[in-house]
mmCIF file of C-alpha atoms in Angstrom:
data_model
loop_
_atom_site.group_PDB
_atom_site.id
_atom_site.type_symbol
_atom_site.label_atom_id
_atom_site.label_comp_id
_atom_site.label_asym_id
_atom_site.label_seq_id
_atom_site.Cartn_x
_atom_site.Cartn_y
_atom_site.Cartn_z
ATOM 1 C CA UNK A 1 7.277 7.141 -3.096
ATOM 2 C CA UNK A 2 9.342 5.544 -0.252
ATOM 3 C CA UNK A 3 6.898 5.899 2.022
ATOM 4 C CA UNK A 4 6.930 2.441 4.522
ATOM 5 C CA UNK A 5 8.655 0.518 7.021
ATOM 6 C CA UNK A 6 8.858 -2.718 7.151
ATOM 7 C CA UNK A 7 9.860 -3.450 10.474
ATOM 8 C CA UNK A 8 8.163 -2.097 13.294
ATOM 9 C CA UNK A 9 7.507 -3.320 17.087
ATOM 10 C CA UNK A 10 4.017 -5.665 17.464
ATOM 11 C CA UNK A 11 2.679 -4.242 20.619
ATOM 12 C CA UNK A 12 -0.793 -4.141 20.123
ATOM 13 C CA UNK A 13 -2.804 -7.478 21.986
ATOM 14 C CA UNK A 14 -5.723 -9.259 21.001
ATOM 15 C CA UNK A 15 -8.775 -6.876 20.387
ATOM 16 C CA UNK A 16 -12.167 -7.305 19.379
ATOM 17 C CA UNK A 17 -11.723 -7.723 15.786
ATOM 18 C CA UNK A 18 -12.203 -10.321 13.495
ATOM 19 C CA UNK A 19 -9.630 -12.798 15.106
ATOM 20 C CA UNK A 20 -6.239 -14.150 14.980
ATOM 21 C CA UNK A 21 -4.231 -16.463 12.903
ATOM 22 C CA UNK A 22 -4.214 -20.352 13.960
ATOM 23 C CA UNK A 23 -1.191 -21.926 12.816
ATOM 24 C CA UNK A 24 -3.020 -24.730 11.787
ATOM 25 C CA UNK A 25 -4.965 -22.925 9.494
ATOM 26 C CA UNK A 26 -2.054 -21.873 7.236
ATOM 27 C CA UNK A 27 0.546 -23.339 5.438
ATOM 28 C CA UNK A 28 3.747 -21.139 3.772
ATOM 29 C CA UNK A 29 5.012 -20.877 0.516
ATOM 30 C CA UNK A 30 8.324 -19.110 -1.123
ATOM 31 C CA UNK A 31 8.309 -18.724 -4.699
ATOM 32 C CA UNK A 32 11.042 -17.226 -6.901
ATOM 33 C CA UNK A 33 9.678 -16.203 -10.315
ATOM 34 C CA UNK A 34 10.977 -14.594 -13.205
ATOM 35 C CA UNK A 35 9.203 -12.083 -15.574
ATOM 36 C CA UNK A 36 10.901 -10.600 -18.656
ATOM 37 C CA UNK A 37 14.442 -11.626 -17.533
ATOM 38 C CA UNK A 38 14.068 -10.119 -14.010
ATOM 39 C CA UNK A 39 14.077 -12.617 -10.869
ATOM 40 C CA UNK A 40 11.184 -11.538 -8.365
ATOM 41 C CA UNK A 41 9.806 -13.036 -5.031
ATOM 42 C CA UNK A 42 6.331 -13.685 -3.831
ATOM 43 C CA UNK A 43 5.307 -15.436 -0.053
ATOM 44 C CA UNK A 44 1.641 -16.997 -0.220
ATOM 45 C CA UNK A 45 0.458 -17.856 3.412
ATOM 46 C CA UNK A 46 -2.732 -20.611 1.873
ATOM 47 C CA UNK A 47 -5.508 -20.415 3.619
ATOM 48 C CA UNK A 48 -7.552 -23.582 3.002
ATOM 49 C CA UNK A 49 -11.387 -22.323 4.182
ATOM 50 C CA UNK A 50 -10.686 -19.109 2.781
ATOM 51 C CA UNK A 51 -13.977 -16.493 3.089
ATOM 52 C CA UNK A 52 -13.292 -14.883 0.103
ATOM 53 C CA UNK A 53 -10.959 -14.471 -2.647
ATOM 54 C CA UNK A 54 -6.860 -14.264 -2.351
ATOM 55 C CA UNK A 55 -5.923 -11.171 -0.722
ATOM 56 C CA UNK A 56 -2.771 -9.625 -2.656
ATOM 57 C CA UNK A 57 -0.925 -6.819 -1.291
ATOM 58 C CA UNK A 58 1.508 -4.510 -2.829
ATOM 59 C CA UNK A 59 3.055 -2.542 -0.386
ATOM 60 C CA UNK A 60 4.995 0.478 -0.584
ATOM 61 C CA UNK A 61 8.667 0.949 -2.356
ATOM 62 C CA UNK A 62 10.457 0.709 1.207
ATOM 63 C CA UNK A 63 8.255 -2.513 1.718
ATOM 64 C CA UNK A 64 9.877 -6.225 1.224
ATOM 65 C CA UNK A 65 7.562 -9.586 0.887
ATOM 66 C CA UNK A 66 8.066 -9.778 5.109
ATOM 67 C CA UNK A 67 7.055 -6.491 5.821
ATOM 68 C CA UNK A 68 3.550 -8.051 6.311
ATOM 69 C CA UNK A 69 4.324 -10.574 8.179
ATOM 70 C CA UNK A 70 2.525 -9.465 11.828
ATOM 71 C CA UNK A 71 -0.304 -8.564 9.833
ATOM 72 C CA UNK A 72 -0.771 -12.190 9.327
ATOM 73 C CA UNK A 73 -2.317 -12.936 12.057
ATOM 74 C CA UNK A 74 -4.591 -11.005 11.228
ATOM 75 C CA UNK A 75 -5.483 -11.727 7.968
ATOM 76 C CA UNK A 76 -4.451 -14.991 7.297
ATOM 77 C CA UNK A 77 -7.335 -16.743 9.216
ATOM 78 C CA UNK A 78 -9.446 -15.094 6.693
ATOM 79 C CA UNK A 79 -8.207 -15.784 3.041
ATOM 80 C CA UNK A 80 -5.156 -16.663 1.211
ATOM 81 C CA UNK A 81 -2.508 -13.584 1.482
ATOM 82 C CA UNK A 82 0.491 -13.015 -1.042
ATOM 83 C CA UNK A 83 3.260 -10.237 -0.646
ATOM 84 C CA UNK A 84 5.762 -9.783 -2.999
ATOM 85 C CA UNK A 85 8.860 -8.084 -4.275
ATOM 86 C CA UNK A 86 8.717 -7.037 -7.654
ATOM 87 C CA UNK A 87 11.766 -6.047 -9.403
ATOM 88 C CA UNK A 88 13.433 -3.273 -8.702
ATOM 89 C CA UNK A 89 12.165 -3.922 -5.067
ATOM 90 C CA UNK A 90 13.362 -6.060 -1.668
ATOM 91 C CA UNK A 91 15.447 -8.770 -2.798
ATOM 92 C CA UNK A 92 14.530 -9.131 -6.412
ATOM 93 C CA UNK A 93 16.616 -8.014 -9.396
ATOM 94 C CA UNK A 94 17.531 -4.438 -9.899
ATOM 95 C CA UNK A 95 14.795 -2.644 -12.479
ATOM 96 C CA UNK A 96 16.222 -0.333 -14.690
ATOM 97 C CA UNK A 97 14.094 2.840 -15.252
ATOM 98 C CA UNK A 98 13.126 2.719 -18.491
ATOM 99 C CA UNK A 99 10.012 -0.048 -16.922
ATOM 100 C CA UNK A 100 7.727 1.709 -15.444
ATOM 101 C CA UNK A 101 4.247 1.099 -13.648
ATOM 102 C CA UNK A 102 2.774 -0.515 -16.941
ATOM 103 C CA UNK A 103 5.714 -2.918 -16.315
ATOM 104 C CA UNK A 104 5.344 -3.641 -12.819
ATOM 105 C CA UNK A 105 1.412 -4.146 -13.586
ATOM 106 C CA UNK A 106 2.538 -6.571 -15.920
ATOM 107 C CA UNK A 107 4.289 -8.206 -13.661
ATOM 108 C CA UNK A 108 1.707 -8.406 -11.067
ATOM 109 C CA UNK A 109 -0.781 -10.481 -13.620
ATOM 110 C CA UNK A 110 2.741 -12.359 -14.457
ATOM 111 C CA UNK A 111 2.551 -13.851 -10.745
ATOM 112 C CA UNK A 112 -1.257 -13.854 -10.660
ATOM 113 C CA UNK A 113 -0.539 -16.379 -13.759
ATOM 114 C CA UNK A 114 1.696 -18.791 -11.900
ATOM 115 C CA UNK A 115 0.109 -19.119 -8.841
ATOM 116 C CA UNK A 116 -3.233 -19.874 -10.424
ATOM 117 C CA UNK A 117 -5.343 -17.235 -8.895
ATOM 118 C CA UNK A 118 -7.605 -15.811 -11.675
ATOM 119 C CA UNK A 119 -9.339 -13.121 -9.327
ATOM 120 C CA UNK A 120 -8.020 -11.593 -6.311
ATOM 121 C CA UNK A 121 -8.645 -8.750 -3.692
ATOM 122 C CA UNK A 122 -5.990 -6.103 -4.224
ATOM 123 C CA UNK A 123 -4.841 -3.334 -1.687
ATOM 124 C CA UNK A 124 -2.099 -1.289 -2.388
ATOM 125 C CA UNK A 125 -0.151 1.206 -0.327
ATOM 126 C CA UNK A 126 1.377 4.114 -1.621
ATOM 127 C CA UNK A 127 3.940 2.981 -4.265
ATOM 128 C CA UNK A 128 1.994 -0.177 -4.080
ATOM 129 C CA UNK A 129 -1.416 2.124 -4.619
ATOM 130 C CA UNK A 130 -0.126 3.069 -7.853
ATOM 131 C CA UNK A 131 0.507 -0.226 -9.429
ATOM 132 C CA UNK A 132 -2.537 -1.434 -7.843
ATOM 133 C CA UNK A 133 -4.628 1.190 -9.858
ATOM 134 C CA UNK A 134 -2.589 0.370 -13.391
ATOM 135 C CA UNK A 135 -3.149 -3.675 -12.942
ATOM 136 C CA UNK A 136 -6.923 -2.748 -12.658
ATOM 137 C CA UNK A 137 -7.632 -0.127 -15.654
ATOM 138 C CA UNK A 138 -5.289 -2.656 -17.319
ATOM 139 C CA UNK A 139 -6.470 -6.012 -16.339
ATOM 140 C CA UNK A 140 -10.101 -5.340 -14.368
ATOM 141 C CA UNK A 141 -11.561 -8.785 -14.995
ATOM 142 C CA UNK A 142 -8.545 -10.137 -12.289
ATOM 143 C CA UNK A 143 -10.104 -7.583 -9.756
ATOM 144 C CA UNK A 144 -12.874 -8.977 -7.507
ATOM 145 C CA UNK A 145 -12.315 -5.962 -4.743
ATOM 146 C CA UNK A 146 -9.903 -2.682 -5.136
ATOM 147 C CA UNK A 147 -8.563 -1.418 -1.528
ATOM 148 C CA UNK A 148 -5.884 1.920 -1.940
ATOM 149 C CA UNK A 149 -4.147 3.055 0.852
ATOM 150 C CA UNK A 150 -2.381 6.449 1.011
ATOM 151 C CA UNK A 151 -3.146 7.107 -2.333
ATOM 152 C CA UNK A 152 -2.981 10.053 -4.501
ATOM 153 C CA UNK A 153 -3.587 11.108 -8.325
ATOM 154 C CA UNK A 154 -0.827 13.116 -8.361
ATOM 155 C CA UNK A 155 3.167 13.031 -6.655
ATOM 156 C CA UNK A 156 3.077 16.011 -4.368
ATOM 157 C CA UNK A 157 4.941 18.762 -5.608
ATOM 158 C CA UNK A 158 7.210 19.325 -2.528
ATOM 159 C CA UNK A 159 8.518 15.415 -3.036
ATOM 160 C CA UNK A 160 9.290 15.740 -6.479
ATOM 161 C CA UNK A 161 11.229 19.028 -6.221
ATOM 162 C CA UNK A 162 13.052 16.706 -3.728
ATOM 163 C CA UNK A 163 14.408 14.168 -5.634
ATOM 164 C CA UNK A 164 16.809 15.836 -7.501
ATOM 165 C CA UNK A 165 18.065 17.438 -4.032
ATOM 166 C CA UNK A 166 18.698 13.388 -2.508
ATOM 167 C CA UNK A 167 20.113 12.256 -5.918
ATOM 168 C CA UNK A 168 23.026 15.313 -5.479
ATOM 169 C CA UNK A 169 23.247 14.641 -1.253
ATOM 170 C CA UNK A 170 23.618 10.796 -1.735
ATOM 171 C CA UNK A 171 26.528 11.558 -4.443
ATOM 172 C CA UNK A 172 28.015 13.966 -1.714
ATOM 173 C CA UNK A 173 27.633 10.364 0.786
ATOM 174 C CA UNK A 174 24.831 12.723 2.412
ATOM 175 C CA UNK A 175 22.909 9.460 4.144
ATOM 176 C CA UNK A 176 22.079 11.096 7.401
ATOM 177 C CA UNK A 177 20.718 14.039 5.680
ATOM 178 C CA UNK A 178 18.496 11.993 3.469
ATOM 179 C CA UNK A 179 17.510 9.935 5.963
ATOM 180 C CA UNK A 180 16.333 13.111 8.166
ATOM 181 C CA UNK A 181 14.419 14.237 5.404
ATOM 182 C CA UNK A 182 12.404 10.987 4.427
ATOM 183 C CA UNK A 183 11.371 10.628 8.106
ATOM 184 C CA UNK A 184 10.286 14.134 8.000
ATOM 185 C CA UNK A 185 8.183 13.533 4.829
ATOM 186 C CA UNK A 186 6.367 10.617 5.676
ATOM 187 C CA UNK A 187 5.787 11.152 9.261
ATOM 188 C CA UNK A 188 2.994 13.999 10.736
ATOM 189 C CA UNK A 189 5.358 16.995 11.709
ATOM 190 C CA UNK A 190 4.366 17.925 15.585
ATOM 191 C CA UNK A 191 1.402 19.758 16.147
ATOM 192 C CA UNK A 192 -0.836 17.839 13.424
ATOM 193 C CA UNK A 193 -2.319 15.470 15.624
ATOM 194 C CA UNK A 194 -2.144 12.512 17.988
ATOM 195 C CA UNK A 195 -0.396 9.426 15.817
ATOM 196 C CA UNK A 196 -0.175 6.436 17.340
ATOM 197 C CA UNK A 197 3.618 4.482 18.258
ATOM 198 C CA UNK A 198 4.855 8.283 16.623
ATOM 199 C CA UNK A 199 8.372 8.070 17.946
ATOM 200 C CA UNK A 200 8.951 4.346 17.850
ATOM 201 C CA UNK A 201 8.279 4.565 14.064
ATOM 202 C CA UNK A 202 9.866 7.224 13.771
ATOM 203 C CA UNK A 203 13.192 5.743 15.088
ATOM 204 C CA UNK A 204 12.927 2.936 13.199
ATOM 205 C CA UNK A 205 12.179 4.418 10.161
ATOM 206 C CA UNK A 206 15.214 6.529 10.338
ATOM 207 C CA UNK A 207 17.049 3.324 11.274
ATOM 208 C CA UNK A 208 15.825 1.760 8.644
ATOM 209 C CA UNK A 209 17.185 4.178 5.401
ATOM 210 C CA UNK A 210 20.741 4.785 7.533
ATOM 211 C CA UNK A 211 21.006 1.190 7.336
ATOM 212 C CA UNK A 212 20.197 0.886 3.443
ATOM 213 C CA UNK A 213 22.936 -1.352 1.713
ATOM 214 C CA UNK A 214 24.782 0.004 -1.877
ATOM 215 C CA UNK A 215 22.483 -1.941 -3.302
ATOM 216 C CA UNK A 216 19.354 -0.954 -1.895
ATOM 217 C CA UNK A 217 20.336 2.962 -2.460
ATOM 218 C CA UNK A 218 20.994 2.008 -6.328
ATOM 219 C CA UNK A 219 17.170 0.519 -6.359
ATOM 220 C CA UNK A 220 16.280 3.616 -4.458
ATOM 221 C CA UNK A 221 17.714 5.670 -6.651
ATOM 222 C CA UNK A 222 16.412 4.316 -9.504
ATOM 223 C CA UNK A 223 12.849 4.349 -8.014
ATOM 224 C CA UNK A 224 12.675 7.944 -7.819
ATOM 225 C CA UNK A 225 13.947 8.035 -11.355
ATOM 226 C CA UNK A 226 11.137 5.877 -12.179
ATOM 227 C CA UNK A 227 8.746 8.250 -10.505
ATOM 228 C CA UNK A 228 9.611 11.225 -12.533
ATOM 229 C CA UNK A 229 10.130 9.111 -15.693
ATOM 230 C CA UNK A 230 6.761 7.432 -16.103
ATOM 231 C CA UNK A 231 2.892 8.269 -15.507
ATOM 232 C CA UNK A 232 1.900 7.961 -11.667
ATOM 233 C CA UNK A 233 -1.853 8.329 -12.309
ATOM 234 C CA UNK A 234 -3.601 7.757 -15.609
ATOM 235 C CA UNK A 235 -7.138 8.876 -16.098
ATOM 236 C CA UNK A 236 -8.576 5.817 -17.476
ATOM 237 C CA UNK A 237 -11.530 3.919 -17.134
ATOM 238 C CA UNK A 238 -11.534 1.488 -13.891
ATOM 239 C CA UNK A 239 -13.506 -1.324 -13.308
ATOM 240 C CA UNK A 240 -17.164 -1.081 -10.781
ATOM 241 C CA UNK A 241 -15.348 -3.184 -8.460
ATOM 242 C CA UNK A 242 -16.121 -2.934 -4.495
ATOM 243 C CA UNK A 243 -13.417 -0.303 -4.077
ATOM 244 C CA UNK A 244 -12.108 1.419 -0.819
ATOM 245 C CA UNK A 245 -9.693 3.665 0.059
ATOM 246 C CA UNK A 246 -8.272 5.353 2.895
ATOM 247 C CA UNK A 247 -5.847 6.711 4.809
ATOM 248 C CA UNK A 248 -4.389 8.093 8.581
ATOM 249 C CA UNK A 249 -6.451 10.898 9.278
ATOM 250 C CA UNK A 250 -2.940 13.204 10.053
ATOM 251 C CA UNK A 251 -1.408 11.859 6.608
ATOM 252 C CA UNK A 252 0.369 14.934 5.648
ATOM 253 C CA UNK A 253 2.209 12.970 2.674
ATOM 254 C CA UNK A 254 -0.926 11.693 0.832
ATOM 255 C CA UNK A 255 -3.517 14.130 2.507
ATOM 256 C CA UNK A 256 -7.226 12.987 3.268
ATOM 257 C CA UNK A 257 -8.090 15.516 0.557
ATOM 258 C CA UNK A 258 -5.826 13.526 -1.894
ATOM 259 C CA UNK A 259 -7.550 10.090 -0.866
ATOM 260 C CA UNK A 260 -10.895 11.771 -1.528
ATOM 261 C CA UNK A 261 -9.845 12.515 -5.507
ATOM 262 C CA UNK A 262 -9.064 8.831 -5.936
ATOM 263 C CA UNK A 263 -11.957 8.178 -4.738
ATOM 264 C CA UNK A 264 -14.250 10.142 -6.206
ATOM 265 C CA UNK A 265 -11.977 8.968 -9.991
ATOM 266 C CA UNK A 266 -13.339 5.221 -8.671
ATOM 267 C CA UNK A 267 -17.500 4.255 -9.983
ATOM 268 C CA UNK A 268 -17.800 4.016 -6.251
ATOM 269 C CA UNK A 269 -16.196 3.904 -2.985
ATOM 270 C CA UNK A 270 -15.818 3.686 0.563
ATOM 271 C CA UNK A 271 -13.447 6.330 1.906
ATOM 272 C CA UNK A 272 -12.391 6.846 5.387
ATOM 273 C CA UNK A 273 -9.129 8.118 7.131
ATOM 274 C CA UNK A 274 -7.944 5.711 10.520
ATOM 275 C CA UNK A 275 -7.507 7.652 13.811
ATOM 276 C CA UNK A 276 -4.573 8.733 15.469
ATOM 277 C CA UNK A 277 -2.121 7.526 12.246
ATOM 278 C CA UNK A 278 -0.760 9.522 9.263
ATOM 279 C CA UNK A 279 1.159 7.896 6.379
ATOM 280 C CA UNK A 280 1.902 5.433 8.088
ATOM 281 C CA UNK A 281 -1.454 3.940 9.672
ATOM 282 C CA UNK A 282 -0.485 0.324 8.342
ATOM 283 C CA UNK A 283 2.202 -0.041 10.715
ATOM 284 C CA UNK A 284 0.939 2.591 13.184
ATOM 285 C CA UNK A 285 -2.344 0.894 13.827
ATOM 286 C CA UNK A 286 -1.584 -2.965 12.563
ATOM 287 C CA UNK A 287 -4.165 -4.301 14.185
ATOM 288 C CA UNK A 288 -7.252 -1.633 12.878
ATOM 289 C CA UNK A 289 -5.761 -1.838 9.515
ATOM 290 C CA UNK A 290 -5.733 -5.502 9.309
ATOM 291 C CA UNK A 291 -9.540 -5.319 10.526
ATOM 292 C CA UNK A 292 -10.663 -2.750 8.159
ATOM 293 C CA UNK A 293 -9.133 -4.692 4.832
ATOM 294 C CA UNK A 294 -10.641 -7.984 5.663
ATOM 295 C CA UNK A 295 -13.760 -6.374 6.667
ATOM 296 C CA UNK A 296 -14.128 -4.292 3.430
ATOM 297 C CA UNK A 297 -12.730 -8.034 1.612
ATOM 298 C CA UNK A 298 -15.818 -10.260 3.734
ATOM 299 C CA UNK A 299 -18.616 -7.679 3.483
ATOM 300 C CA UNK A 300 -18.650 -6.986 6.765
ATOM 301 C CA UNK A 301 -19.758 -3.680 7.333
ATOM 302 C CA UNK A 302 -17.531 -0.307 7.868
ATOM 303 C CA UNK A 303 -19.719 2.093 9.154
ATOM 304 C CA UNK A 304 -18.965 2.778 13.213
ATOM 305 C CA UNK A 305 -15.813 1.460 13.417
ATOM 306 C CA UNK A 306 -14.417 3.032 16.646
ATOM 307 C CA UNK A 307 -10.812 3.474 15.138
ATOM 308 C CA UNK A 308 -12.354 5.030 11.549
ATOM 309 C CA UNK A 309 -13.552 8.440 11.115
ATOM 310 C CA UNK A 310 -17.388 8.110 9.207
ATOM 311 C CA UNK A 311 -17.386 6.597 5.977
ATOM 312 C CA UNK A 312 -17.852 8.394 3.230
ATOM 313 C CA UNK A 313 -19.504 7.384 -0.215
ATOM 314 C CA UNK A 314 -17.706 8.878 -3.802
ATOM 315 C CA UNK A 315 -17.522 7.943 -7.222
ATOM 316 C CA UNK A 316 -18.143 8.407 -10.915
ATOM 317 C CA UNK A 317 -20.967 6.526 -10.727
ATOM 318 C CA UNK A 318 -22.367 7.688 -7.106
ATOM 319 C CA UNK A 319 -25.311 9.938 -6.918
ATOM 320 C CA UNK A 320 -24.426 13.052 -4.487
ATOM 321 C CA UNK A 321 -26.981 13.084 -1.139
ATOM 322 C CA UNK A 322 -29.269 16.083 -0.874
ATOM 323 C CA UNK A 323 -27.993 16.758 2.264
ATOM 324 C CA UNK A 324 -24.379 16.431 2.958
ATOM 325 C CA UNK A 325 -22.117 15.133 5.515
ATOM 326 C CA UNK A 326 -18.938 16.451 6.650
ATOM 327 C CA UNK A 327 -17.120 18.688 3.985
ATOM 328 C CA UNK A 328 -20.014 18.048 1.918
ATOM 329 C CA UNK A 329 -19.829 14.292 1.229
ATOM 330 C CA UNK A 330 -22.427 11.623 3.016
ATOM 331 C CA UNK A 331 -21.679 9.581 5.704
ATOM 332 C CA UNK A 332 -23.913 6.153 4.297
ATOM 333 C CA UNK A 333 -21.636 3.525 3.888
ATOM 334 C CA UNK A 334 -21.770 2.153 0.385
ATOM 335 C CA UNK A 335 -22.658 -1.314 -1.045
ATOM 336 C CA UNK A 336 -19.171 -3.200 -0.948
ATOM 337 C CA UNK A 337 -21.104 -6.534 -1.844
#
């Protein structure tokens, strides 16, 4: 799903989290790699006393390799971080539908391969949540820690009855209506709740598909192909990794509710949903995101967060509380170790 920005205004100021970036403590790398004939793009910010294992992010199908980059600061101090543009994404080759997830999985292990990093933490959004899910049914043993954000088993219905609706309005030159739409889709309608930097996101993210090149519409285009061509979710076994997901507690696109099925498909998990943010808690709330994922990545614990609604614990493998919390799941916060 396009379902992220990747530019948005930093005006949140140090907090009380886990700490900020020194410069010193990093060093940058560009790589341009090549899978199966298709050019792709990966940024690895090294982190040389890293607490815990690389930190790999796969972020959502409107995401680019620098749509992370004022998250860094954030996580960076921490543990190596890589972002990347797979094809069919940012500024790597076009994809042609007929690859699907399974592909872009591949693809994933592909870079995994050439930067020599045997075992990572991996946190996908969205888009990103899906391929993160398919690399770890398909290759578990390269998954120290699983982290899903805005995640769902299924594609909503009311999306997928809208892609063949965009494909006709973009042949019609229909940007501004398809633009309209997407911003209404991924952003709380009024009335659901209190959401964080709202508007400002809002306007950007409309900004952001008006300004879409011919090239970036074709990959568009043929992203939402892929999305009705090839398995979203499949209901395989997934490794008993430290797994968390979550989500903006007004998500309207990828519901709480939704969140909680992924979870409860994982052997166990933390779930949670981030105040005041809907889809788009990543960029809403940069700062609380970046907290929670190295948090959940360094064992710190996630219970009484002021910015998280109570954790809940779910899984395959999770025994169900004799009493239970809100909407009948428990509030303990489980073992991420």
């Amino acid at each position: 799903m396009r379902s992220d920005i990747s530019t948005a205004q930093d005006t949140s100021s140090p907090g009380p989290g886990l700490g900020a970036v020194s410069p010193a403590a990093v060093r940058v790398e560009e790589r341009t790699l090549t899978f199966e004939g298709f050019a792709y793009h990966c940024r690895v910010v090294h982190q040389d006393r890293p607490q815990t294992e690389p930190l790999v992010l796969l972020g959502g199908s409107s995401q680019n390799r620098y749509a992370w980059l004022r998250h860094e600061k954030w996580l960076a101090d921490h543990c190596t971080t890589v972002t990347v543009d797979l094809p069919g994404y940012g500024a790597a080759d076009f994809l042609p539908v007929r690859h699907g997830i399974d592909f872009l999985a591949a693809n994933v292990r592909h870079m995994l391969e050439e930067l020599a990093m045997p075992r990572v933490n991996l946190v996908g959004s969205c888009f990103g949540g899906a391929i993160a899910v398919r690399f770890a049914q398909q290759y578990p043993g390269h998954v120290a820690k699983l982290g899903l954000v805005g995640m769902t088993k299924v594609i909503p219905d009311d999306y997928a009855h809208a892609v063949p609706r965009w494909a006709r309005m973009l042949e019609q030159g229909d940007r501004a209506g398809i633009a309209a739409e997407l911003v209404e889709r991924f952003m709380s309608p009024a009335g659901t709740g209190a959401v964080r930097k709202h508007q400002v996101v809002s306007r950007l993210l409309l900004r952001q598909f008006l300004a879409q090149s011919d090239d970036e519409l074709r990959m568009s285009v043929e992203h939402n192909a892929r999305l009705m061509s090839h398995d979203w979710y499949r209901d395989e076994p997934l490794p008993p990794v430290p797994s968390l997901v979550f989500t903006g507690e007004y998500d309207t696109l990828c519901t709480p509710a939704m969140g909680r099925e992924v979870a409860d498909a994982l052997p166990a998990a933390a779930f949670t949903t981030i105040k005041e943010a809907d889809h788009l808690a990543p960029v809403e709330r940069m700062e609380e995101f970046s907290d929670l994922v190295i948090r959940f990545c360094t064992h710190k614990p996630l219970s009484g967060l002021p910015y998280c609604n109570p954790i809940e614990t779910l899984g395959t493998a999770v025994q169900r509380p004799l009493v239970p919390g809100p909407a009948g799941r428990s509030d303990a916060a489980p073992t991420v170790r």
